[in-house]
mmCIF file of C-alpha atoms in Angstrom:
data_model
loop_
_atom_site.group_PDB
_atom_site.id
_atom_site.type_symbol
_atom_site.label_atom_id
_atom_site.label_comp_id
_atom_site.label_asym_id
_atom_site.label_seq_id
_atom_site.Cartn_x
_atom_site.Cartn_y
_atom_site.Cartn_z
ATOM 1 C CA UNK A 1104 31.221 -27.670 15.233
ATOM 2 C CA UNK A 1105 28.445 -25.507 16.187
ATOM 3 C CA UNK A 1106 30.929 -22.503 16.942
ATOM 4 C CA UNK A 1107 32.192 -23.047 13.144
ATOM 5 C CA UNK A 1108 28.719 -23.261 11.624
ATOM 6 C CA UNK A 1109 27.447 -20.064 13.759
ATOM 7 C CA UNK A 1110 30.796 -17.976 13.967
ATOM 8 C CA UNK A 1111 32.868 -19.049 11.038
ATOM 9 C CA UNK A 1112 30.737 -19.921 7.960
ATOM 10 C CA UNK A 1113 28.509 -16.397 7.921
ATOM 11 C CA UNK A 1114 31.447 -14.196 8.347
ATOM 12 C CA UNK A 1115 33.435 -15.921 5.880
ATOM 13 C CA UNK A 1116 30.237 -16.052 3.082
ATOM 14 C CA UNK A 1117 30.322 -12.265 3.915
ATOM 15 C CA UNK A 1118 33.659 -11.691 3.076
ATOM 16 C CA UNK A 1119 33.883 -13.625 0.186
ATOM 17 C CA UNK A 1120 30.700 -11.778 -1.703
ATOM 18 C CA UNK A 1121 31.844 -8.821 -0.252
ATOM 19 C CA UNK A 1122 35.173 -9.015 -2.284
ATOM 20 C CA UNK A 1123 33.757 -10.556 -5.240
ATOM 21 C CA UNK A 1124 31.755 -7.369 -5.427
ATOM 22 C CA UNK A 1125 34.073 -4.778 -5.156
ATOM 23 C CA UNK A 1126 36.678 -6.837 -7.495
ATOM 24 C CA UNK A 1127 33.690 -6.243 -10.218
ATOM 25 C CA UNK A 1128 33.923 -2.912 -10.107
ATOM 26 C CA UNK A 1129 37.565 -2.900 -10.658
ATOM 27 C CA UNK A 1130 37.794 -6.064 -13.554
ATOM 28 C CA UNK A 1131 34.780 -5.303 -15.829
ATOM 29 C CA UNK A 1132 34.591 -8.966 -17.137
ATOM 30 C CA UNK A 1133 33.125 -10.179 -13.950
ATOM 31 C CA UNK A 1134 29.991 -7.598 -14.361
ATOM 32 C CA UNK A 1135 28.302 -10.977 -15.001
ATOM 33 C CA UNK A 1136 29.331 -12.325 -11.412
ATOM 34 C CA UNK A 1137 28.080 -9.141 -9.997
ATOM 35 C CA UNK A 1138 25.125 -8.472 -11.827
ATOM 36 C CA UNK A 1139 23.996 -12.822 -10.324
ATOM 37 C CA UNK A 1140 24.770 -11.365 -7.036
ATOM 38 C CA UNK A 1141 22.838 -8.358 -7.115
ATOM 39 C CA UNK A 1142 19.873 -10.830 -8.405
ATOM 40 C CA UNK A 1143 20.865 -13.446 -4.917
ATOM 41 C CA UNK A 1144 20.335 -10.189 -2.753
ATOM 42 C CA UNK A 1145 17.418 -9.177 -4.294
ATOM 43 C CA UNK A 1146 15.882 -12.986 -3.630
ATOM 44 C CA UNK A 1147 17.288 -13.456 -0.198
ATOM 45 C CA UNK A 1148 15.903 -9.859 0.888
ATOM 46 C CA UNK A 1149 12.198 -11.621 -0.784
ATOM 47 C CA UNK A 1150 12.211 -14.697 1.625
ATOM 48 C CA UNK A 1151 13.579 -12.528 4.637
ATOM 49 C CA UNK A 1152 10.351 -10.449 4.200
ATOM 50 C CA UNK A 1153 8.571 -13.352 5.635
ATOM 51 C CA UNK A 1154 10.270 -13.250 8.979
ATOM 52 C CA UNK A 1155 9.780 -9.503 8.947
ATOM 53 C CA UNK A 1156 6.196 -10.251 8.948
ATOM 54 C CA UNK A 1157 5.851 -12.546 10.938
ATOM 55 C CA UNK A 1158 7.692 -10.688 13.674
ATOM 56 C CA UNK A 1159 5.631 -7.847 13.089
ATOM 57 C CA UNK A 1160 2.113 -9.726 13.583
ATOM 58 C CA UNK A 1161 3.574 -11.183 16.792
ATOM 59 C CA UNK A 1162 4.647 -8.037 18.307
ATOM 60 C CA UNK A 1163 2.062 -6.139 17.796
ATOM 61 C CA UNK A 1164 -0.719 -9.149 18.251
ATOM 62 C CA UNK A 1165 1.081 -9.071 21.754
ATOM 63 C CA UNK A 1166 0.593 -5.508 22.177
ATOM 64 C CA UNK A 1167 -3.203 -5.946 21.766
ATOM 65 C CA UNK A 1168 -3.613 -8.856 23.854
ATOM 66 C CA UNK A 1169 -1.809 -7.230 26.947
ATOM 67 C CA UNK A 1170 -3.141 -3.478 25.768
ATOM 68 C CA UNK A 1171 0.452 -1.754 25.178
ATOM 69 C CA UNK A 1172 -0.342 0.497 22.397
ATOM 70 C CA UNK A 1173 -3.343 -1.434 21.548
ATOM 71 C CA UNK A 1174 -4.866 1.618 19.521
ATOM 72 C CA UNK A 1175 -1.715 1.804 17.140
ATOM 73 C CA UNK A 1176 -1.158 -1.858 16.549
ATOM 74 C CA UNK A 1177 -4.762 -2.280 15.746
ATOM 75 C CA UNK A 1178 -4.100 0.366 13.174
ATOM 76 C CA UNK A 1179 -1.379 -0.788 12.084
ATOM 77 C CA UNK A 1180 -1.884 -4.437 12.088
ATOM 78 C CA UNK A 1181 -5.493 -3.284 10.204
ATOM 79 C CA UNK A 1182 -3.472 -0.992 7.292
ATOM 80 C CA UNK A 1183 -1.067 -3.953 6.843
ATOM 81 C CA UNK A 1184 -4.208 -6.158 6.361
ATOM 82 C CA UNK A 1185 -6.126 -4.200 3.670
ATOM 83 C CA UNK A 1186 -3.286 -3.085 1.745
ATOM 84 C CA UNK A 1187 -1.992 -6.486 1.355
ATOM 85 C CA UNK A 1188 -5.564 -7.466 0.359
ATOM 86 C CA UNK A 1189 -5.559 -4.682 -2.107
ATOM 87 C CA UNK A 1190 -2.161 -5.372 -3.254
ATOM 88 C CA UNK A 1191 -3.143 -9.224 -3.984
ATOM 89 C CA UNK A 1192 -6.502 -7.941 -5.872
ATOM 90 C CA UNK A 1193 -4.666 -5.743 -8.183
ATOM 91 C CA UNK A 1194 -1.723 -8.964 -8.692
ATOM 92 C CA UNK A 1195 -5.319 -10.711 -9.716
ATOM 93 C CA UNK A 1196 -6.621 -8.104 -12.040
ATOM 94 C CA UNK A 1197 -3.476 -7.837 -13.760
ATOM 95 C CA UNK A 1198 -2.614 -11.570 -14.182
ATOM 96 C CA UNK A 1199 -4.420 -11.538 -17.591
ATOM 97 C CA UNK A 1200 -2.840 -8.333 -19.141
ATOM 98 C CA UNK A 1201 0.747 -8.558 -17.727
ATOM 99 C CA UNK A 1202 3.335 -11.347 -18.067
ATOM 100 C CA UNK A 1203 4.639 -12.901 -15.434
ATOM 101 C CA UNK A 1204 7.727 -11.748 -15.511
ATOM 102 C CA UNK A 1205 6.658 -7.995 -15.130
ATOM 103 C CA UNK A 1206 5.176 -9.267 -12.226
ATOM 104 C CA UNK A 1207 7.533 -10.711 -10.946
ATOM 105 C CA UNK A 1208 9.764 -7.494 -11.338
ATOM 106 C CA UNK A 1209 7.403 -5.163 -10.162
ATOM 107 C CA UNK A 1210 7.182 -3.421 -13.428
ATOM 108 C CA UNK A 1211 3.424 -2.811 -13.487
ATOM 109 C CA UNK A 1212 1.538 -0.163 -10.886
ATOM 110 C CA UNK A 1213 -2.604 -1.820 -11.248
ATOM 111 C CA UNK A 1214 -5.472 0.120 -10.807
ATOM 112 C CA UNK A 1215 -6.107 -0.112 -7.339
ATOM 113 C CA UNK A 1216 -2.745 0.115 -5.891
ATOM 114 C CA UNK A 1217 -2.511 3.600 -7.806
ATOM 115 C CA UNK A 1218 -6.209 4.677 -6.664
ATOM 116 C CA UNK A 1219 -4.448 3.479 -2.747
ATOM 117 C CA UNK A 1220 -1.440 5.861 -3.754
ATOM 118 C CA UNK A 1221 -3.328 8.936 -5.181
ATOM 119 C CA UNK A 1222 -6.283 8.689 -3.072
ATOM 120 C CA UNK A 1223 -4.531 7.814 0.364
ATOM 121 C CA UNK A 1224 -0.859 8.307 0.642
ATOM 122 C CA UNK A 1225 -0.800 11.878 -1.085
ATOM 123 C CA UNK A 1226 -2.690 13.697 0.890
ATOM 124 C CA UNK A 1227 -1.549 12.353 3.915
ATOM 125 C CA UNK A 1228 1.881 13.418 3.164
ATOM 126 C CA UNK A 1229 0.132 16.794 1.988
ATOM 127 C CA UNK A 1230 -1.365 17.237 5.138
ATOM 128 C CA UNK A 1231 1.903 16.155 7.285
ATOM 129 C CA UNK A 1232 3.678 18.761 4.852
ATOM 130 C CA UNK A 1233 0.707 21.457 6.090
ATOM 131 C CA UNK A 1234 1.881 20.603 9.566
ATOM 132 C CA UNK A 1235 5.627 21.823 8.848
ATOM 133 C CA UNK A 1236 5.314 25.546 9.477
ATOM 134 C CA UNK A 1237 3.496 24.976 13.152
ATOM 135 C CA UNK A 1238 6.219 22.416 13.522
ATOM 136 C CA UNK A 1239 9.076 24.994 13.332
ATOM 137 C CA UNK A 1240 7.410 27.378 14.631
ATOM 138 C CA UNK A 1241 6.612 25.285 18.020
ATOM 139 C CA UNK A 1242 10.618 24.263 17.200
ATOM 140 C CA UNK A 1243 11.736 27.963 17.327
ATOM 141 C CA UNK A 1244 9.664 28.436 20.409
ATOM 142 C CA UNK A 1245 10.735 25.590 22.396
ATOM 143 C CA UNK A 1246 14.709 26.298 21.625
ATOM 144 C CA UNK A 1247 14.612 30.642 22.579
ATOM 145 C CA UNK A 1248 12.577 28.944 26.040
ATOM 146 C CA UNK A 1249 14.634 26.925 27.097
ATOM 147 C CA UNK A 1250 18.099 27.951 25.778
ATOM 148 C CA UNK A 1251 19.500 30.419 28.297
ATOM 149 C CA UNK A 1252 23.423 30.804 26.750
ATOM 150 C CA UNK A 1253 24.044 33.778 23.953
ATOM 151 C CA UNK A 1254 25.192 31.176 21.740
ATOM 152 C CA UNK A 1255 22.124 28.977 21.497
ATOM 153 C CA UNK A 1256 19.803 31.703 21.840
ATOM 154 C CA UNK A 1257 21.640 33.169 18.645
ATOM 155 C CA UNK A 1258 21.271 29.857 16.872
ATOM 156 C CA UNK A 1259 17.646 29.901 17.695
ATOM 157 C CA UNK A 1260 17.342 33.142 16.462
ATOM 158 C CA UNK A 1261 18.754 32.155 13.298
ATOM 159 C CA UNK A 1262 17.067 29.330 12.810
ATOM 160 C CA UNK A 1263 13.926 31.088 13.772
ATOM 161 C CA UNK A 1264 14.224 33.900 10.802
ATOM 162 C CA UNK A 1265 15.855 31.298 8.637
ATOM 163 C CA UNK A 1266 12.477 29.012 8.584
ATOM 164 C CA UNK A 1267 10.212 32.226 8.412
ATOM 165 C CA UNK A 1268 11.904 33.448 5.130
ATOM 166 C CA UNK A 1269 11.877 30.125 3.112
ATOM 167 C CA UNK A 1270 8.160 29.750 4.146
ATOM 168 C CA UNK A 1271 7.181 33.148 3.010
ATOM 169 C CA UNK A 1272 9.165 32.869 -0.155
ATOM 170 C CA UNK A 1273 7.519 29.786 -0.805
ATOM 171 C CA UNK A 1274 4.395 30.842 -0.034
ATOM 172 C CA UNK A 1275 4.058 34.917 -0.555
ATOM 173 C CA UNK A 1276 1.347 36.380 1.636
ATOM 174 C CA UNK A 1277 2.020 40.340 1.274
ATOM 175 C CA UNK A 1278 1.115 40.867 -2.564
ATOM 176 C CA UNK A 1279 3.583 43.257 -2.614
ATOM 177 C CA UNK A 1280 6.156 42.615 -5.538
ATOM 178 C CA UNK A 1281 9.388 43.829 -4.657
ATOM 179 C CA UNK A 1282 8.866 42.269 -1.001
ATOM 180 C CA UNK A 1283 8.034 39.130 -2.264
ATOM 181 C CA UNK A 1284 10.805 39.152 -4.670
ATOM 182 C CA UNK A 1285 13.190 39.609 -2.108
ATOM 183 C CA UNK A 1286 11.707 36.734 0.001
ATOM 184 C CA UNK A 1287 11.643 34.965 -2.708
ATOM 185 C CA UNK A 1288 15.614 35.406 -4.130
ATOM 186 C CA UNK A 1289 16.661 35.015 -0.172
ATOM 187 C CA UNK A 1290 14.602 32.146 -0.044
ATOM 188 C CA UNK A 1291 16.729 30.705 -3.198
ATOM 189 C CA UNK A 1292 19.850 31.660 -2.031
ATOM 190 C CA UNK A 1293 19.392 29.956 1.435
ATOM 191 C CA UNK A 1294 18.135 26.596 -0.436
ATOM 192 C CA UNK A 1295 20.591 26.868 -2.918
ATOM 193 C CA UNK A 1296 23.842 27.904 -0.832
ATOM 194 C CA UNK A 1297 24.169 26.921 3.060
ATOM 195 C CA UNK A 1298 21.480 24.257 2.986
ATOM 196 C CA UNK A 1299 22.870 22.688 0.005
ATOM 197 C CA UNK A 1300 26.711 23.009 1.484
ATOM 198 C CA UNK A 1301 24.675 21.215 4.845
ATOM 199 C CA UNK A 1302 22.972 18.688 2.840
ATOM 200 C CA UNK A 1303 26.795 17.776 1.117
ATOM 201 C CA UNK A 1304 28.043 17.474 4.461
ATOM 202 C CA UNK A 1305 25.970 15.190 5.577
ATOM 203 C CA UNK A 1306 26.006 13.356 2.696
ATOM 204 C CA UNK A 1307 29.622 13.050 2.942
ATOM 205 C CA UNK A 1308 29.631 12.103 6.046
ATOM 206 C CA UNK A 1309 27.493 9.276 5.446
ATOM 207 C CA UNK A 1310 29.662 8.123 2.968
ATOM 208 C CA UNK A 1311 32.488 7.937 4.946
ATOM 209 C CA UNK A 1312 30.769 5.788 7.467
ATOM 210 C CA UNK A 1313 29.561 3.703 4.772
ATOM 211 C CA UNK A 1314 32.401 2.729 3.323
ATOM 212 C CA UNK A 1315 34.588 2.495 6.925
ATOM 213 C CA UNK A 1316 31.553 0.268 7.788
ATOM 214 C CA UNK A 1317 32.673 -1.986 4.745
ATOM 215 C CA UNK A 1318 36.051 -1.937 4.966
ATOM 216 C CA UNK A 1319 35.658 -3.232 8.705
ATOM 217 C CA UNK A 1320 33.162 -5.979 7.552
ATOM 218 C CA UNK A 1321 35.728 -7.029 4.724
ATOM 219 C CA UNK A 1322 38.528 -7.519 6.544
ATOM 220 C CA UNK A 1323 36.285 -9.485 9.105
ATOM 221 C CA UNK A 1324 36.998 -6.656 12.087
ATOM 222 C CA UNK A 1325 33.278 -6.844 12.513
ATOM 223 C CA UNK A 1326 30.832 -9.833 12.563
ATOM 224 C CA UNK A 1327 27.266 -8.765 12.119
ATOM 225 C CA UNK A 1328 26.468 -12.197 11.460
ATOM 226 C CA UNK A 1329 27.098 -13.348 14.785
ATOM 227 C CA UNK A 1330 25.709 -10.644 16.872
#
């Protein structure tokens, strides 16, 4: 009984939502079947955030108390704090001026959460983004070092020019216009053609594992559930 409730139910609920879903796509009149599961997910993923959380209190509360990591879990553990703090004042300033159902669906951004965003997450991610260039550059370094065959030495060599000409094109430091132009078209050229053709590939990619991934799931080859 306990193999069936652990190995047979999950797999099987799976399945059968799994199918339901993709048969949606395929017989428009059950959009309304898909549309309730969609809205399931979306509360099942809300009460598995709880677990999340806890899990992340306790491993990182153990960190602390046997000093692993204690600096980063205290920051951590402190930035999950305040921001949920914050998050829970701006639920409370905005109880009186938004309905509950906007609230619900996360369809407002308060004051403070925005003044957290602006104020807090942009220029960190401005100053991470400031970091790039030394980044590549250390990169570029660190690959013609150690590197010793024609091939990758050529690849770092590539990659090495490649990173200096989109940074100068994005950023032109000569003041000389037909220089800067031409950093400036090779940088576009560069985004636009083999980084984009890269960027597709990958993409592809990804969606081929995706959907193998699915397939295998539907047709029960593999059990997440019971991992």
């Amino acid at each position: 009984m306990k193999r069936f409730v652990t190995a047979i139910i999950p797999p099987a609920i799976i399945m059968l939502v799994g199918w339901v879903t993709l048969v949606t796509y395929l017989w428009p009149a059950l959009a309304g079947a898909r549309a309730l599961l969609v809205e399931l997910a979306v509360i099942v993923a809300a009460f598995a955030m709880l677990p999340g959380v806890i899990s992340v209190m306790h491993v990182h509360g153990t960190n602390i108390i046997r000093g692993r990591g204690r600096f980063y879990s205290l920051v951590l553990l402190f930035t999950f704090v305040i921001v949920l703090l914050l998050s829970g004042l701006d639920v409370a300033l905005s109880a009186n001026r938004v309905t509950g159902e906007a609230l619900a669906q996360q369809a407002m951004s308060g004051v403070v959460m925005t003044h957290v965003y602006e104020y807090v997450l942009i220029p960190i991610q401005a100053s991470l983004t400031a970091l790039l260039p030394f980044f590549l550059a250390f990169a570029a370094y660190r690959t013609l070092r150690i590197r010793r065959t024609v091939g990758s030495t050529l690849g770092a060599v590539v990659f090495l020019v490649t990173a200096m000409v989109v940074l100068l094109g994005q950023a032109p430091l000569f003041h000389l216009p037909e220089l800067d132009s031409g950093l400036i078209a090779a940088r576009e050229w560069i985004m636009r053609v083999p980084a984009m053709a890269g960027m597709r590939g990958i993409l592809l990619g990804v969606a081929l594992g995706i959907i193998a991934t699915a397939l295998r799931v539907l047709i029960g080859a593999d059990r997440p559930s019971s991992d």
